[in-house]
Tab-separated table of C-alpha atoms and ligand atoms in Angstrom:
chain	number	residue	atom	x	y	z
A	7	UNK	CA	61.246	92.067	-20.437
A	8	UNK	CA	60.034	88.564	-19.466
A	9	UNK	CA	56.052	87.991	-20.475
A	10	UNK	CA	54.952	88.470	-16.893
A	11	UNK	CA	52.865	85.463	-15.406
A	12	UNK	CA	48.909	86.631	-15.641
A	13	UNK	CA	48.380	88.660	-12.399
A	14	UNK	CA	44.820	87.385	-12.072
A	15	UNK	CA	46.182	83.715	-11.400
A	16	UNK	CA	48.828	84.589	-8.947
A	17	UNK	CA	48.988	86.089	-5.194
A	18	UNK	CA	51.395	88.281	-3.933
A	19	UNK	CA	53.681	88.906	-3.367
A	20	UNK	CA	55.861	86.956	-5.548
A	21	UNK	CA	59.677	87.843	-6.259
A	22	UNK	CA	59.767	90.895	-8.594
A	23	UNK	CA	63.022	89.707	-10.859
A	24	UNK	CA	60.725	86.374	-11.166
A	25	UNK	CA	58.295	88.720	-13.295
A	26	UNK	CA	60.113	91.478	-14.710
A	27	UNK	CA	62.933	88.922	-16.012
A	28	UNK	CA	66.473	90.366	-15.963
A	29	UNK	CA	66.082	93.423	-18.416
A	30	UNK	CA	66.801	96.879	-16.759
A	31	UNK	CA	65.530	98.488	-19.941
A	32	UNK	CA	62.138	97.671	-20.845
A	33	UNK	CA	62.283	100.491	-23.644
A	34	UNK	CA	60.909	102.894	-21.319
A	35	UNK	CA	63.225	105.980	-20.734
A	36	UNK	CA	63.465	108.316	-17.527
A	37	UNK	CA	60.696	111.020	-17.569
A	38	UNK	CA	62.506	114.587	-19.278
A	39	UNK	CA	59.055	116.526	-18.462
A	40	UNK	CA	60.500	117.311	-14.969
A	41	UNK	CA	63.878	118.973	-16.430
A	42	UNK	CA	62.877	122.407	-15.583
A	43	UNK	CA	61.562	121.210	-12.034
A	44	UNK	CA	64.450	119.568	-11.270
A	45	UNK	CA	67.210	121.957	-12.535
A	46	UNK	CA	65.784	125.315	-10.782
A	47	UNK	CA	66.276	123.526	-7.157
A	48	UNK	CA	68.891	124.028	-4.921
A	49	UNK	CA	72.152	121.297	-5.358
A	50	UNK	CA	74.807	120.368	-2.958
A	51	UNK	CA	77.848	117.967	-2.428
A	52	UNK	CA	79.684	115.879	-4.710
A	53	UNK	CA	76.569	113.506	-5.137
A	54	UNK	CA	74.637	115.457	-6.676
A	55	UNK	CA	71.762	116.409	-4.138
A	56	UNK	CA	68.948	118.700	-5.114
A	57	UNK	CA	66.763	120.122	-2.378
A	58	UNK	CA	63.064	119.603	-2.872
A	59	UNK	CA	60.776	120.257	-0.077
A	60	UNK	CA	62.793	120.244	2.469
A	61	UNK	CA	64.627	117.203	1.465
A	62	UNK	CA	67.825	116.521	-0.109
A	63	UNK	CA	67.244	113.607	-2.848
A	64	UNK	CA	69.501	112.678	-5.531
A	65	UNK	CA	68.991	114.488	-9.151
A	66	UNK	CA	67.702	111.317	-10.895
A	67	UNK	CA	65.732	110.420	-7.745
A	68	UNK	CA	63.576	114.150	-7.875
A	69	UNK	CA	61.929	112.796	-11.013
A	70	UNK	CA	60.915	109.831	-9.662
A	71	UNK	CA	59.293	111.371	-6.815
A	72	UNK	CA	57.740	113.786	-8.964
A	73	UNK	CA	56.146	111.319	-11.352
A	74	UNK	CA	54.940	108.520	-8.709
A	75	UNK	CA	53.173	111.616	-6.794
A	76	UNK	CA	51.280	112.232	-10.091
A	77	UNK	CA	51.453	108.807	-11.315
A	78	UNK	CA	51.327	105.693	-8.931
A	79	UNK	CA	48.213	103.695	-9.156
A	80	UNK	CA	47.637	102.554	-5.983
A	81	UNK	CA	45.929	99.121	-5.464
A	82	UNK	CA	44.100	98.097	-2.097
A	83	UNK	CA	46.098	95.663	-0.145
A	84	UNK	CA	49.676	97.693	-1.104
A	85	UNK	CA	51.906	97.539	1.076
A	86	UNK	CA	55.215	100.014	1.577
A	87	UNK	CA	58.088	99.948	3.278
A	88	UNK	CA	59.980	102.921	4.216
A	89	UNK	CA	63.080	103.691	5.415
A	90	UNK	CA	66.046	106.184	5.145
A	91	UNK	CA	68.731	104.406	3.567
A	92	UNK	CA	71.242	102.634	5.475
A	93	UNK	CA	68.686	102.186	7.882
A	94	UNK	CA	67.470	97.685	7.658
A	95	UNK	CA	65.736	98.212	4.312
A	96	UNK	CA	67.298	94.935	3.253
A	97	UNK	CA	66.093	93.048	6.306
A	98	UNK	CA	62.784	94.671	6.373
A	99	UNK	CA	62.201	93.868	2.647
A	100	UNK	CA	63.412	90.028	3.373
A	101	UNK	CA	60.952	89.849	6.532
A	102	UNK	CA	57.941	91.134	5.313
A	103	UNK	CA	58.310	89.213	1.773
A	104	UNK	CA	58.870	86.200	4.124
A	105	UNK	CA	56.189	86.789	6.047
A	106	UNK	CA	53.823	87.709	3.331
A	107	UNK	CA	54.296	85.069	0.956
A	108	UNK	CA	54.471	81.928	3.570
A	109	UNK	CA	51.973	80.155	1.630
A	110	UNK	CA	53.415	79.767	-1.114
A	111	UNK	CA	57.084	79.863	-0.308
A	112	UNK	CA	57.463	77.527	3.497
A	113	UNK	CA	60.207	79.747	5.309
A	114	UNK	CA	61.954	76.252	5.841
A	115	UNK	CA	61.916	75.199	2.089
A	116	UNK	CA	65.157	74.758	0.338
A	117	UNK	CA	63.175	76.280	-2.827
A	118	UNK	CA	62.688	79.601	-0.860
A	119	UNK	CA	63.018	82.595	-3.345
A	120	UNK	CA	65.625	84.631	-0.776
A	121	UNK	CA	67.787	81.258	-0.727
A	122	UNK	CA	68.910	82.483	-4.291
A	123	UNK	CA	67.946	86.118	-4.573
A	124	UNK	CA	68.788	89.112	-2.731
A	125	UNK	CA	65.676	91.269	-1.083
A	126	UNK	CA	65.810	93.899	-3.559
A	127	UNK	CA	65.230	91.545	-6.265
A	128	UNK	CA	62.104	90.230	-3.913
A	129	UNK	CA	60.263	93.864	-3.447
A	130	UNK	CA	60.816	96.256	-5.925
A	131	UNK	CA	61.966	100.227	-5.043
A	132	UNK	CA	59.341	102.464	-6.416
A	133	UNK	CA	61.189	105.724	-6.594
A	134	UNK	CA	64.014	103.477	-8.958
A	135	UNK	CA	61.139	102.560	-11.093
A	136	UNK	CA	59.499	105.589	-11.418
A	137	UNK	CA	62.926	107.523	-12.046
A	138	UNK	CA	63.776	105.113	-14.489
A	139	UNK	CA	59.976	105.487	-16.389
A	140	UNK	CA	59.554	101.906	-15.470
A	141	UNK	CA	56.448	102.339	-13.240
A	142	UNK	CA	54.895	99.767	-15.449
A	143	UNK	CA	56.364	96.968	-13.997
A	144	UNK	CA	54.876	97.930	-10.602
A	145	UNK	CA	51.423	96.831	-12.955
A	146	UNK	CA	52.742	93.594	-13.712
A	147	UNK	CA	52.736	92.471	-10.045
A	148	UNK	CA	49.723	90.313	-8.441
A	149	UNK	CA	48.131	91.873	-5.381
A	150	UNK	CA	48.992	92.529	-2.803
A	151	UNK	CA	51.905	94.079	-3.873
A	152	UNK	CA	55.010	94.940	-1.428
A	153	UNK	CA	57.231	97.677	-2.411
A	154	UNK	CA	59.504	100.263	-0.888
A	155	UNK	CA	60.703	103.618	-0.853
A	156	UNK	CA	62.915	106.071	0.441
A	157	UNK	CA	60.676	109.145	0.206
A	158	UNK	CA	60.136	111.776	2.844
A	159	UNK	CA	56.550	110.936	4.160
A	160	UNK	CA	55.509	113.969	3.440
A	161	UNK	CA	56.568	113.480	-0.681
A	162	UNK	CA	54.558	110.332	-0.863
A	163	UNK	CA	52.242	110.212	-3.674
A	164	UNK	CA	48.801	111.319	-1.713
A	165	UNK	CA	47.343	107.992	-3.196
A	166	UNK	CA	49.544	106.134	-0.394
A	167	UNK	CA	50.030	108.482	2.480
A	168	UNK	CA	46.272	109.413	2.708
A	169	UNK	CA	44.741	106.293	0.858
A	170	UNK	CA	43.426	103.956	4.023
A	171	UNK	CA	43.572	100.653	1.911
A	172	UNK	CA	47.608	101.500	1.473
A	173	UNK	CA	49.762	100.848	4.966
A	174	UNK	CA	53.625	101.464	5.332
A	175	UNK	CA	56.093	99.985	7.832
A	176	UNK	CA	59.036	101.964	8.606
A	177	UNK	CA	62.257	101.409	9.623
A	178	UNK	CA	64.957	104.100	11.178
A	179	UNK	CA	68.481	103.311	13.019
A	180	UNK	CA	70.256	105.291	15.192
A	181	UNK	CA	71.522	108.002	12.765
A	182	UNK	CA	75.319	107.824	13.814
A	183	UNK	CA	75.560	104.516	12.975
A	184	UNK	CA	73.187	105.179	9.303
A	185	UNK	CA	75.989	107.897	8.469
A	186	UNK	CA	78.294	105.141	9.214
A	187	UNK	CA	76.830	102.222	7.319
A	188	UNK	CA	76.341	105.296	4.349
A	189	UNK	CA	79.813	105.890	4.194
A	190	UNK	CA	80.956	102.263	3.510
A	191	UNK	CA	78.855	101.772	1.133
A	192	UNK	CA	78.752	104.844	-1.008
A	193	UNK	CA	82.305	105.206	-1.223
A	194	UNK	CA	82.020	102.204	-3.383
A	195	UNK	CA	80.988	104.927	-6.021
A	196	UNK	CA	81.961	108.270	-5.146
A	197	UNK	CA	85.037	109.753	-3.942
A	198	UNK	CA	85.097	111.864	-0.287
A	199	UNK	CA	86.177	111.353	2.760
A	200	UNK	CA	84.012	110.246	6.361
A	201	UNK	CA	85.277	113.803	7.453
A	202	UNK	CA	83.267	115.423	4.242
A	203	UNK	CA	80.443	112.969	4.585
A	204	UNK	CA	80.033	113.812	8.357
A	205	UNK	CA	79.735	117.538	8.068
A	206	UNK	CA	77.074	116.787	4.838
A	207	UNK	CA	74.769	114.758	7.727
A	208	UNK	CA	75.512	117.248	10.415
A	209	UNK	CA	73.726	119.975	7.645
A	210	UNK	CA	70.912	117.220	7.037
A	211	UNK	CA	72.857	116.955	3.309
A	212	UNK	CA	72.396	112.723	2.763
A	213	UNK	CA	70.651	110.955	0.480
A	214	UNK	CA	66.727	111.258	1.315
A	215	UNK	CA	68.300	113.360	4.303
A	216	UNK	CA	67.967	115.143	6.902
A	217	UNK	CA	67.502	111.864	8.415
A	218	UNK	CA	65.702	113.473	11.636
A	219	UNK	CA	63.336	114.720	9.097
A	220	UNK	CA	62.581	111.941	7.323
A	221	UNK	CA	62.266	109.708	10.368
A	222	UNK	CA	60.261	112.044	12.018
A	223	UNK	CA	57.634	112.235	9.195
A	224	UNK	CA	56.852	108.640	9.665
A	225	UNK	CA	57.042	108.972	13.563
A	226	UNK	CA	53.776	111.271	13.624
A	227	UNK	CA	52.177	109.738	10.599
A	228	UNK	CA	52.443	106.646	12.871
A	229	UNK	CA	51.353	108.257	16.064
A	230	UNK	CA	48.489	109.391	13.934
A	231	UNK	CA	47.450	106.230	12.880
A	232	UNK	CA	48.680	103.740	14.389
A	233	UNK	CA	47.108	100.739	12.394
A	234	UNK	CA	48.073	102.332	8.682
A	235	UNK	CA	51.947	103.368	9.943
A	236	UNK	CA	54.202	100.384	11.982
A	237	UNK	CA	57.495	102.369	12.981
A	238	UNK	CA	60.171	100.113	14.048
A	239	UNK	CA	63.800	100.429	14.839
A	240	UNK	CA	66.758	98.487	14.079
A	241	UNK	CA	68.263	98.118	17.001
A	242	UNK	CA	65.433	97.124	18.801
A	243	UNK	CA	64.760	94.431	15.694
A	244	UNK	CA	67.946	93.197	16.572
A	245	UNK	CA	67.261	92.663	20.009
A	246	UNK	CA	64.386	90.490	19.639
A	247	UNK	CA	63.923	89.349	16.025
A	248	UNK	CA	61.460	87.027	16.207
A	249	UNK	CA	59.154	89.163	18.709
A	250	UNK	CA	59.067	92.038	15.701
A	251	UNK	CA	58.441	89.065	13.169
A	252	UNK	CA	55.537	88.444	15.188
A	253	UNK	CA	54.255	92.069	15.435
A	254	UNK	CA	55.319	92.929	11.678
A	255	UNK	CA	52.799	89.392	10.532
A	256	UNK	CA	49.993	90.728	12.915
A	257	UNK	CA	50.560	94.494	11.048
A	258	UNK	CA	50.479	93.033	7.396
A	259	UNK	CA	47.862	91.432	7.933
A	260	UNK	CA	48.963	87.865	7.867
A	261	UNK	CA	49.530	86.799	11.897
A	262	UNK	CA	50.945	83.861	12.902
A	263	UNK	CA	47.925	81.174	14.014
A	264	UNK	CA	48.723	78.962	16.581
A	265	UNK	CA	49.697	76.340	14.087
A	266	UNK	CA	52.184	78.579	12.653
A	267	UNK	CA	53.548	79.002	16.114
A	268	UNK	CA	53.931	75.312	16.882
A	269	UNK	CA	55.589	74.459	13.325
A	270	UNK	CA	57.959	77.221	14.273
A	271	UNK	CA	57.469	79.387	11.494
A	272	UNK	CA	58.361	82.893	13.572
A	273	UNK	CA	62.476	81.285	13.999
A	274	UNK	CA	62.008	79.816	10.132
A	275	UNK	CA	61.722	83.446	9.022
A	276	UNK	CA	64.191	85.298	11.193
A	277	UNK	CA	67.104	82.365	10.352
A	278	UNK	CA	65.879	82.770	6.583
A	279	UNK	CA	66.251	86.568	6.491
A	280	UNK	CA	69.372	86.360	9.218
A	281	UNK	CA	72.489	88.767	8.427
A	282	UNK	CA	74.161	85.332	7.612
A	283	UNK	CA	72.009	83.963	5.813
A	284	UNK	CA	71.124	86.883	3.123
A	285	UNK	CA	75.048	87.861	3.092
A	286	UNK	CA	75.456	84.081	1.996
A	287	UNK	CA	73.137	84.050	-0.805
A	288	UNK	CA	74.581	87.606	-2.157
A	289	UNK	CA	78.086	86.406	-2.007
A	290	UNK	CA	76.963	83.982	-4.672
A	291	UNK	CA	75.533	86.262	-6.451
A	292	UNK	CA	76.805	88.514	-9.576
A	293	UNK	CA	75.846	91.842	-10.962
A	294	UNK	CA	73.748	94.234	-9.659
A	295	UNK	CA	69.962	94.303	-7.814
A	296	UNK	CA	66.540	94.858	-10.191
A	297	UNK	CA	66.003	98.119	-10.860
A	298	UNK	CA	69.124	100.041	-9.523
A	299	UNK	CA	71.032	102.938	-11.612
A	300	UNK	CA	74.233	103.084	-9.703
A	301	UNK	CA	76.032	99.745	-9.744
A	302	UNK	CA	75.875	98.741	-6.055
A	303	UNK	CA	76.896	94.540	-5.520
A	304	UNK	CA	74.865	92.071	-3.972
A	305	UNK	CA	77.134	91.941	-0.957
A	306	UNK	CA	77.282	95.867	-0.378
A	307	UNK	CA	74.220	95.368	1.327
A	308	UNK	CA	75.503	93.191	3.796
A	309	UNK	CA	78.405	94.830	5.780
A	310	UNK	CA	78.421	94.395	9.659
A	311	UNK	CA	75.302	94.355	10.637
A	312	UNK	CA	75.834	95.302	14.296
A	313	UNK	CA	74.913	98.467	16.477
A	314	UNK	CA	77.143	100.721	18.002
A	315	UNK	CA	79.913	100.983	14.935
A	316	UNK	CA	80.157	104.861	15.164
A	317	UNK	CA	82.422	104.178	17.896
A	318	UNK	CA	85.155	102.759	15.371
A	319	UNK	CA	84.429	105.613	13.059
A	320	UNK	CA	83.100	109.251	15.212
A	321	UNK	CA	85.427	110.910	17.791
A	322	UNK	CA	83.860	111.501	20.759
A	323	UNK	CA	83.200	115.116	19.775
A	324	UNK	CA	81.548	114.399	16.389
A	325	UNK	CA	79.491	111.969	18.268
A	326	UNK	CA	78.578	114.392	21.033
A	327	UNK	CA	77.694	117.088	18.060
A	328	UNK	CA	75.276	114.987	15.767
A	329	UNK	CA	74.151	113.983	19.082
A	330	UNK	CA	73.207	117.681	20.012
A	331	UNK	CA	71.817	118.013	16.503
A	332	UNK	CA	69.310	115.319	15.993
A	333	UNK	CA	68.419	116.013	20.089
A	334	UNK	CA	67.297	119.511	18.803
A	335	UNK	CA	65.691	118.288	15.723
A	336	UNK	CA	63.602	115.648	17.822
A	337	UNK	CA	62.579	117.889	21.022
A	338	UNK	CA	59.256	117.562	21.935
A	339	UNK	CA	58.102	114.426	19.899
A	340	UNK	CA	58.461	112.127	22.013
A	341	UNK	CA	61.653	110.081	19.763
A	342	UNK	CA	65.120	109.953	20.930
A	343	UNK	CA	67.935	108.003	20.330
A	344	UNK	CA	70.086	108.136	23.545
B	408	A3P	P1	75.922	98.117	8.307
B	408	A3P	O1	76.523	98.875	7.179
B	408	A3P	O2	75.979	98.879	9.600
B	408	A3P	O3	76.471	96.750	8.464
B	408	A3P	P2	69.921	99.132	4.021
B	408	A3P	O4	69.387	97.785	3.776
B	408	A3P	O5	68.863	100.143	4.382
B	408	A3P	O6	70.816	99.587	2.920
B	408	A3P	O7	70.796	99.040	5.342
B	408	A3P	C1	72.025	98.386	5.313
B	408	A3P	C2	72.422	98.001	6.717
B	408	A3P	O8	71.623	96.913	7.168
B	408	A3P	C3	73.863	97.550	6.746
B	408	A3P	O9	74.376	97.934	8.021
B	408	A3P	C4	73.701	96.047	6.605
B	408	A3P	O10	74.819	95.303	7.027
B	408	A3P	C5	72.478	95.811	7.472
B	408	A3P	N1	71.775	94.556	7.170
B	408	A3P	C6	71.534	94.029	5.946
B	408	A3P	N2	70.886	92.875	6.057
B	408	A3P	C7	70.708	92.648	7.365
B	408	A3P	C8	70.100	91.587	8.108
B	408	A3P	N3	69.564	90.531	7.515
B	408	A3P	N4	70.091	91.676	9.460
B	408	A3P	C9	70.634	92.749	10.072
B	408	A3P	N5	71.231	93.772	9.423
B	408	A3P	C10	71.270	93.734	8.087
């Protein structure tokens, strides 16, 4: 691993591949201690789910969230994002790193860190880390750190969920078109069909699933507090980009001052962090992202980025079923997606 750059000298957040260097290994090795945890729980479909507390997360990924609830040092001024996957983690990391680090990387500036590196090389995935027994190079960040995860709400660490120096933004999509966006891109590594994924999401079997579970765990943390938990939703990012940019600075702390607004800095971010633009920089890039097991490309993360592509996918009964499913699943708290 790369000497990282004194964290005493520097603000955050700064890119993470900038101070963890290139090396996946850093000599640490995936916690074992959890073997007996992790074995004992309930598995299902061909990638290798486990079932732990009511939520389906892959093998590898149990141990992480076991160790970073025992384990993860939280620092004031952290912030998470969370977000079932397939759901704008990509964008959200991009904006809020944008947004975050202004200072010391102008939106506008040719030099900009997301001109030559994909998000997840920007903010670092915890549960990857701590899966992997890297969790040290979470330590080698300046404050305030940004990071994300794709943990239930209700597996945070306690040191994050109930620690008011620690707040989280969240992002959910419209779970017909997550299932959707899941399918293109993990067929990249395992073999089954959109018929076998479908009936896995109709059961709540995805990665980090059921989705309605996990987004719902954010939902009332956020209706709970309000100024620790920002929910937002893709489509409605898409529909007014910069207006969320606006509301996301405010939420992190860092809002846009009237000077900001005049220099334009609200459109700077959005165009930096656009579908175009990020899918641009990834096409140039080779290998993998920081941190991540599986072998997922740059690009993967950048597909369509549109709403609504169920329709090319879903008959209309499928639709009308996970409809009647997540309707159930969300009665009475005040969430819906149609
Ligand atoms: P599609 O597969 O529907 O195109 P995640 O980042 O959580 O893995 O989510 C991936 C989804 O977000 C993909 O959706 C991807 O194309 C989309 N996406 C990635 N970057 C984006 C951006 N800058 N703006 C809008 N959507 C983006």
């Amino acid at each position: 691993m790369a000497a990282p750059p004194s964290a005493s000298i520097l603000v955050g957040p700064v890119p993470f591949k900038d101070v963890v260097g290139d090396d996946d290994d850093n000599g640490a090795a995936p916690p074992d201690e959890y073997d007996d945890i992790v074995s004992a729980l309930p598995t299902s479909t061909t990638i290798g789910l486990r079932h732990y507390h009511g939520a389906w997360v892959s093998e590898w990924r149990v141990r992480g969230v076991i160790s970073a609830q025992r384990r993860f040092v939280p620092r004031p001024g952290d912030m998470l994002l969370g977000s079932p996957p397939k759901c704008g983690t990509t964008w959200l990391k991009a904006l809020s790193f944008a947004v975050m680090a202004r200072d010391a990387y102008p939106p506008a500036g040719a030099g900009h860190p997301l001109r030559r590196l994909n998000p997840h090389d920007c903010v670092p995935f915890m549960d990857e880390l701590f899966s992997a027994g890297q969790q040290a190079k979470l330590d080698a960040l300046p404050s305030p750190r940004l990071m994300n995860t794709h943990m239930h709400h209700s597996l945070l660490p306690a040191s994050v969920a109930d620690n008011p120096a620690c707040k989280i933004v969240y992002v959910c999509r419209e779970p017909k078109d997550m299932v959707v966006s899941m399918w293109h891109f993990l067929r990249g590594a395992w073999r089954f069909t959109f018929a076998e994924l479908f009936e896995w999401a109709c059961e709540g079997k995805t990665p980090n699933g059921p989705v309605w579970e996990h987004i719902l765990g954010y939902w009332r943390a956020s209706r709970a507090a309000p100024e620790r938990v920002m929910f937002l939703r893709y489509e409605e990012m898409l529909a007014d980009p910069i207006g969320h940019v606006r509301e996301l600075a405010r939420f992190l702390g860092r809002p846009f001052s009237a000077a900001d607004e005049a220099a334009g800095l609200p459109a700077s971010v959005v165009e930096l962090c656009s579908f175009e633009a990020l899918r641009g920089v990834s096409a140039r890039s080779v290998g993998s992202c920081s941190g991540s097991r599986v072998e997922f490309s740059h690009q993967s993360y950048f597909r369509k980025g549109a709403v609504g592509d169920w329709t090319n996918h879903m008959t209309a009964d499928m639709a009308r079923r996970f409809d009647a499913i997540v309707e159930d699943k969300l009665r009475g708290s005040g969430l819906a997606f149609n």
